[in-house]
Amino acid sequence: MKDSRPSRVSLLVGWLLLLWTWPMVVHAADPLTRLDPERYGPGTIMVAIEQLAGYTPSQAVEPVRALLGHEDVALVRTAAWFLRRAGRGDEGVASAQAVLQDPQASEKSRLSAATAIGVLRSAAGATVAAQALTGDESALVRRAAVLALGRLHRAGWTVPLIAAAGVDEDERVRVACVRALGMLPDTTAEQLFELLVSAEPAAARREAAWALGQGRFAAVAGLAGQLTRALQSDPDCRVRAAAAWALGQQGDPSTRPALEAAAAGSSGCRLAAQAATVALGRLE
């Protein structure tokens, strides 16, 4: 019968292979070594960052900061999250700013850097985002900067956002400006009233209506009248629906007749009729 046991030579070869590959296995197992975008893809690096977040070693800060200009936005979000978790948000903002100001940086890299500012949640990021809003040639980067500014929830930035909502050449940026204004703590109802009437495109007016549905505006004089006007006369069906939703959120019983008329189809907009029906339910 043939001996099935491995030969001494086979065992020796196996041990030699293990000894030769063991340093590489150990090296690959260390998440710090997988923060190199030249060697690893975004998925591998994101897993490494999540592993490092469990103990946030200081050695990881610099290589993670270097990732804030990566063209993969998901990776950059993860890197920014790690820096915020590690209490290094200001350093992350500095890295993002360097990317945004680099004339050689690609549009995708600048887009990632602008997005990172909103995730970092550092007060220092507001100035950097505002600079990108007025200075970057890419509408995608400007839009990302606007949304980052909104996510920071910092007072003092309504003026540049209102200005860009009126003059930016790209409608996506203008819509984002109104959305961001709804996130800022010092945006007034009167500012949103103006945008609800005049903002273009219609999606920007819709953002104004949604913002006016927030509870912090419930006691503002004239709120019900402004939203009712939008419900009854805005040329865009989706804006009328957003106005109906906002009226339901505010729960003002004086708006019942207008909501009942809209629910009955007076506006000629099915979305508005559905939103008005839901809003009436909130008035019960």
Short mmCIF file of C-alpha atoms in Angstrom, two decimals:
data_model
loop_
_atom_site.label_atom_id
_atom_site.label_comp_id
_atom_site.label_asym_id
_atom_site.label_seq_id
_atom_site.Cartn_x
_atom_site.Cartn_y
_atom_site.Cartn_z
CA MET A 1 0.00 0.00 0.00
CA LYS A 2 1.30 3.44 -0.94
CA ASP A 3 2.29 5.65 2.02
CA SER A 4 -0.10 8.69 2.08
CA ARG A 5 1.91 10.58 4.68
CA PRO A 6 3.65 13.73 3.41
CA SER A 7 7.31 13.33 2.79
CA ARG A 8 9.94 15.19 4.77
CA VAL A 9 10.77 17.18 1.65
CA SER A 10 7.14 18.30 1.26
CA LEU A 11 7.00 19.37 4.89
CA LEU A 12 10.24 21.26 4.56
CA VAL A 13 9.03 23.08 1.43
CA GLY A 14 5.77 23.99 3.19
CA TRP A 15 7.58 25.47 6.17
CA LEU A 16 9.93 27.44 3.93
CA LEU A 17 6.99 28.92 2.01
CA LEU A 18 5.26 29.87 5.26
CA LEU A 19 8.38 31.56 6.61
CA TRP A 20 8.84 33.44 3.33
CA THR A 21 5.26 34.72 3.08
CA TRP A 22 4.62 35.36 6.79
CA PRO A 23 6.07 38.93 6.82
CA MET A 24 3.84 39.85 3.87
CA VAL A 25 0.78 38.38 5.60
CA VAL A 26 1.49 40.31 8.79
CA HIS A 27 2.15 43.50 6.81
CA ALA A 28 -1.13 43.19 4.90
CA ALA A 29 -3.00 42.54 8.13
CA ASP A 30 -2.00 45.93 9.56
CA PRO A 31 -4.68 48.45 8.45
CA LEU A 32 -2.14 51.27 8.56
CA THR A 33 -0.34 49.71 5.60
CA ARG A 34 -3.54 49.68 3.56
CA LEU A 35 -3.97 53.45 3.46
CA ASP A 36 -1.89 53.64 0.28
CA PRO A 37 -4.03 54.48 -2.79
CA GLU A 38 -1.14 53.54 -5.05
CA ARG A 39 -1.44 49.93 -3.93
CA TYR A 40 -5.02 49.46 -2.77
CA GLY A 41 -8.46 50.27 -4.11
CA PRO A 42 -11.06 52.45 -2.37
CA GLY A 43 -12.94 49.49 -0.89
CA THR A 44 -9.85 48.05 0.78
CA ILE A 45 -8.83 51.44 2.14
CA MET A 46 -12.31 52.14 3.53
CA VAL A 47 -12.28 48.83 5.40
CA ALA A 48 -8.85 49.73 6.82
CA ILE A 49 -10.10 53.14 7.97
CA GLU A 50 -13.10 51.58 9.68
CA GLN A 51 -10.77 49.17 11.47
CA LEU A 52 -8.53 52.03 12.57
CA ALA A 53 -11.51 54.00 13.85
CA GLY A 54 -11.79 51.54 16.72
CA TYR A 55 -8.67 52.99 18.32
CA THR A 56 -7.82 56.05 16.12
CA PRO A 57 -4.01 55.80 16.19
CA SER A 58 -2.20 59.09 15.68
CA GLN A 59 -0.04 57.46 12.99
CA ALA A 60 -3.10 57.22 10.77
CA VAL A 61 -3.94 60.93 10.74
CA GLU A 62 -1.48 62.05 8.06
CA PRO A 63 -2.14 59.24 5.56
CA VAL A 64 -5.89 59.69 6.05
CA ARG A 65 -5.59 63.46 5.53
CA ALA A 66 -3.80 62.74 2.26
CA LEU A 67 -6.88 60.85 1.07
CA LEU A 68 -9.15 63.92 1.14
CA GLY A 69 -8.28 64.70 -2.47
CA HIS A 70 -8.99 61.18 -3.72
CA GLU A 71 -11.40 61.06 -6.65
CA ASP A 72 -13.61 58.44 -4.98
CA VAL A 73 -16.17 60.45 -2.97
CA ALA A 74 -17.21 57.48 -0.81
CA LEU A 75 -13.62 56.98 0.28
CA VAL A 76 -13.25 60.67 1.06
CA ARG A 77 -16.41 60.65 3.18
CA THR A 78 -14.99 57.76 5.18
CA ALA A 79 -11.65 59.53 5.61
CA ALA A 80 -13.35 62.73 6.77
CA TRP A 81 -15.50 60.75 9.20
CA PHE A 82 -12.36 59.21 10.69
CA LEU A 83 -10.70 62.60 11.14
CA ARG A 84 -13.80 64.03 12.80
CA ARG A 85 -13.96 61.01 15.10
CA ALA A 86 -10.28 61.49 15.96
CA GLY A 87 -10.84 65.17 16.81
CA ARG A 88 -8.74 66.32 13.84
CA GLY A 89 -11.41 68.14 11.88
CA ASP A 90 -9.46 71.38 11.56
CA GLU A 91 -6.50 69.51 10.08
CA GLY A 92 -8.83 67.81 7.65
CA VAL A 93 -10.21 71.19 6.56
CA ALA A 94 -6.67 72.40 5.90
CA SER A 95 -6.07 69.39 3.65
CA ALA A 96 -9.37 69.91 1.82
CA GLN A 97 -8.55 73.58 1.32
CA ALA A 98 -5.18 72.69 -0.18
CA VAL A 99 -6.92 70.47 -2.73
CA LEU A 100 -9.54 73.12 -3.57
CA GLN A 101 -6.84 75.74 -4.13
CA ASP A 102 -4.55 73.48 -6.16
CA PRO A 103 -4.74 74.54 -9.83
CA GLN A 104 -3.61 71.06 -10.84
CA ALA A 105 -6.33 69.23 -8.88
CA SER A 106 -8.95 67.51 -11.00
CA GLU A 107 -12.63 68.37 -10.80
CA LYS A 108 -13.31 65.03 -9.09
CA SER A 109 -10.64 65.70 -6.49
CA ARG A 110 -12.04 69.17 -5.76
CA LEU A 111 -15.55 67.72 -5.58
CA SER A 112 -14.33 65.20 -3.00
CA ALA A 113 -12.57 67.89 -0.97
CA ALA A 114 -15.67 70.09 -0.92
CA THR A 115 -17.81 67.14 0.15
CA ALA A 116 -15.35 66.33 2.95
CA ILE A 117 -15.90 69.75 4.54
CA GLY A 118 -19.50 68.93 5.37
CA VAL A 119 -18.50 65.59 6.91
CA LEU A 120 -15.66 67.07 8.97
CA ARG A 121 -18.13 69.42 10.74
CA SER A 122 -15.37 71.87 11.66
CA ALA A 123 -16.25 75.55 11.99
CA ALA A 124 -13.13 76.35 9.96
CA GLY A 125 -14.71 74.65 6.97
CA ALA A 126 -17.39 77.33 6.50
CA THR A 127 -14.93 79.89 5.13
CA VAL A 128 -13.33 77.32 2.83
CA ALA A 129 -16.72 76.22 1.49
CA ALA A 130 -17.80 79.82 0.90
CA GLN A 131 -14.58 80.47 -1.04
CA ALA A 132 -15.26 77.44 -3.24
CA LEU A 133 -18.81 78.66 -3.83
CA THR A 134 -17.61 81.94 -5.30
CA GLY A 135 -14.33 80.84 -6.82
CA ASP A 136 -14.52 77.37 -8.33
CA GLU A 137 -15.24 77.07 -12.04
CA SER A 138 -17.04 73.74 -11.67
CA ALA A 139 -20.76 73.82 -10.91
CA LEU A 140 -20.48 70.38 -9.31
CA VAL A 141 -17.81 71.61 -6.92
CA ARG A 142 -19.78 74.77 -6.10
CA ARG A 143 -22.88 72.69 -5.40
CA ALA A 144 -20.91 70.37 -3.10
CA ALA A 145 -19.47 73.40 -1.29
CA VAL A 146 -22.96 74.85 -0.80
CA LEU A 147 -24.32 71.63 0.64
CA ALA A 148 -21.29 71.34 2.92
CA LEU A 149 -21.95 74.87 4.15
CA GLY A 150 -25.52 73.90 4.96
CA ARG A 151 -24.48 70.74 6.80
CA LEU A 152 -22.17 72.75 9.03
CA HIS A 153 -25.25 74.52 10.49
CA ARG A 154 -23.21 77.65 11.22
CA ALA A 155 -24.69 81.13 11.47
CA GLY A 156 -23.34 84.00 9.41
CA TRP A 157 -23.45 82.60 5.87
CA THR A 158 -26.90 83.54 4.61
CA VAL A 159 -25.68 86.52 2.55
CA PRO A 160 -23.37 84.58 0.15
CA LEU A 161 -25.95 81.82 -0.19
CA ILE A 162 -28.77 84.23 -1.03
CA ALA A 163 -26.52 86.01 -3.51
CA ALA A 164 -25.55 82.77 -5.24
CA ALA A 165 -29.18 81.62 -5.24
CA GLY A 166 -29.90 84.59 -7.47
CA VAL A 167 -26.88 84.84 -9.71
CA ASP A 168 -25.10 81.50 -10.08
CA GLU A 169 -25.19 80.39 -13.70
CA ASP A 170 -26.03 76.78 -12.83
CA GLU A 171 -29.53 75.99 -11.60
CA ARG A 172 -28.28 73.02 -9.56
CA VAL A 173 -26.18 75.40 -7.51
CA ARG A 174 -29.08 77.81 -7.04
CA VAL A 175 -31.33 74.99 -5.81
CA ALA A 176 -28.61 73.81 -3.42
CA CYS A 177 -28.26 77.35 -2.05
CA VAL A 178 -31.91 77.45 -1.02
CA ARG A 179 -31.65 73.99 0.50
CA ALA A 180 -28.60 75.07 2.50
CA LEU A 181 -30.39 78.20 3.69
CA GLY A 182 -33.04 75.97 5.21
CA MET A 183 -30.30 74.31 7.30
CA LEU A 184 -28.73 77.48 8.70
CA PRO A 185 -29.91 78.64 12.13
CA ASP A 186 -30.01 82.35 11.25
CA THR A 187 -31.99 82.14 8.00
CA THR A 188 -35.18 84.13 8.48
CA ALA A 189 -38.67 83.33 7.29
CA GLU A 190 -38.70 86.64 5.40
CA GLN A 191 -35.67 85.57 3.38
CA LEU A 192 -37.40 82.31 2.51
CA PHE A 193 -40.63 84.19 1.65
CA GLU A 194 -38.71 86.11 -1.01
CA LEU A 195 -37.22 82.93 -2.42
CA LEU A 196 -40.60 81.21 -2.39
CA VAL A 197 -41.84 83.94 -4.73
CA SER A 198 -38.89 84.62 -6.99
CA ALA A 199 -36.34 81.80 -6.92
CA GLU A 200 -35.59 79.96 -10.14
CA PRO A 201 -35.80 77.18 -11.12
CA ALA A 202 -39.02 75.87 -9.57
CA ALA A 203 -37.01 73.33 -7.57
CA ALA A 204 -35.49 76.24 -5.63
CA ARG A 205 -38.95 77.52 -4.69
CA ARG A 206 -39.84 74.01 -3.62
CA GLU A 207 -36.81 73.97 -1.30
CA ALA A 208 -38.02 77.27 0.19
CA ALA A 209 -41.47 75.79 0.86
CA TRP A 210 -39.99 72.74 2.53
CA ALA A 211 -37.76 74.94 4.70
CA LEU A 212 -40.77 76.98 5.81
CA GLY A 213 -42.36 73.81 7.15
CA GLN A 214 -39.85 73.76 10.02
CA GLY A 215 -41.26 74.24 13.48
CA ARG A 216 -39.00 77.20 14.22
CA PHE A 217 -41.06 79.31 11.81
CA ALA A 218 -44.46 78.39 13.25
CA ALA A 219 -45.01 81.71 15.04
CA VAL A 220 -43.85 83.94 12.16
CA ALA A 221 -46.47 86.45 11.04
CA GLY A 222 -47.61 85.97 7.47
CA LEU A 223 -46.34 82.40 7.16
CA ALA A 224 -49.76 80.87 6.45
CA GLY A 225 -50.51 83.54 3.86
CA GLN A 226 -47.23 83.03 1.99
CA LEU A 227 -47.63 79.27 1.85
CA THR A 228 -51.29 79.53 0.87
CA ARG A 229 -50.36 81.86 -1.98
CA ALA A 230 -47.81 79.33 -3.22
CA LEU A 231 -50.37 76.52 -2.91
CA GLN A 232 -52.95 78.41 -4.93
CA SER A 233 -50.90 80.22 -7.55
CA ASP A 234 -47.39 78.88 -8.07
CA PRO A 235 -47.09 77.71 -11.69
CA ASP A 236 -45.22 74.55 -10.72
CA CYS A 237 -47.20 71.57 -9.43
CA ARG A 238 -44.38 70.35 -7.18
CA VAL A 239 -44.07 73.74 -5.49
CA ARG A 240 -47.81 73.72 -4.77
CA ALA A 241 -47.46 70.25 -3.26
CA ALA A 242 -44.53 71.38 -1.09
CA ALA A 243 -46.55 74.36 0.11
CA ALA A 244 -49.42 72.06 1.08
CA TRP A 245 -47.03 69.81 2.99
CA ALA A 246 -45.54 72.82 4.83
CA LEU A 247 -49.02 74.03 5.79
CA GLY A 248 -49.72 70.62 7.27
CA GLN A 249 -46.50 70.72 9.23
CA GLN A 250 -47.41 74.09 10.72
CA GLY A 251 -50.93 72.96 11.62
CA ASP A 252 -52.61 76.36 11.35
CA PRO A 253 -56.40 75.75 11.36
CA SER A 254 -57.00 78.96 9.42
CA THR A 255 -55.55 77.25 6.33
CA ARG A 256 -58.20 74.53 6.29
CA PRO A 257 -60.35 76.10 3.51
CA ALA A 258 -57.37 76.45 1.19
CA LEU A 259 -56.24 72.91 1.90
CA GLU A 260 -59.74 71.52 1.37
CA ALA A 261 -59.98 73.27 -1.98
CA ALA A 262 -56.59 71.90 -3.02
CA ALA A 263 -57.53 68.40 -1.84
CA ALA A 264 -60.64 68.62 -4.01
CA GLY A 265 -58.45 69.31 -7.02
CA SER A 266 -58.83 73.07 -7.39
CA SER A 267 -55.15 73.47 -8.25
CA GLY A 268 -55.28 70.92 -11.05
CA CYS A 269 -52.29 69.17 -9.51
CA ARG A 270 -52.59 65.60 -8.26
CA LEU A 271 -49.47 65.91 -6.10
CA ALA A 272 -50.85 69.04 -4.45
CA ALA A 273 -54.20 67.33 -3.88
CA GLN A 274 -52.50 64.38 -2.22
CA ALA A 275 -50.28 66.62 -0.08
CA ALA A 276 -53.27 68.75 0.94
CA THR A 277 -55.21 65.63 1.95
CA VAL A 278 -52.34 64.55 4.18
CA ALA A 279 -52.03 68.07 5.58
CA LEU A 280 -55.72 68.13 6.48
CA GLY A 281 -55.16 64.96 8.47
CA ARG A 282 -52.61 66.81 10.56
CA LEU A 283 -55.14 69.51 11.38
CA GLU A 284 -57.51 67.02 13.03
#
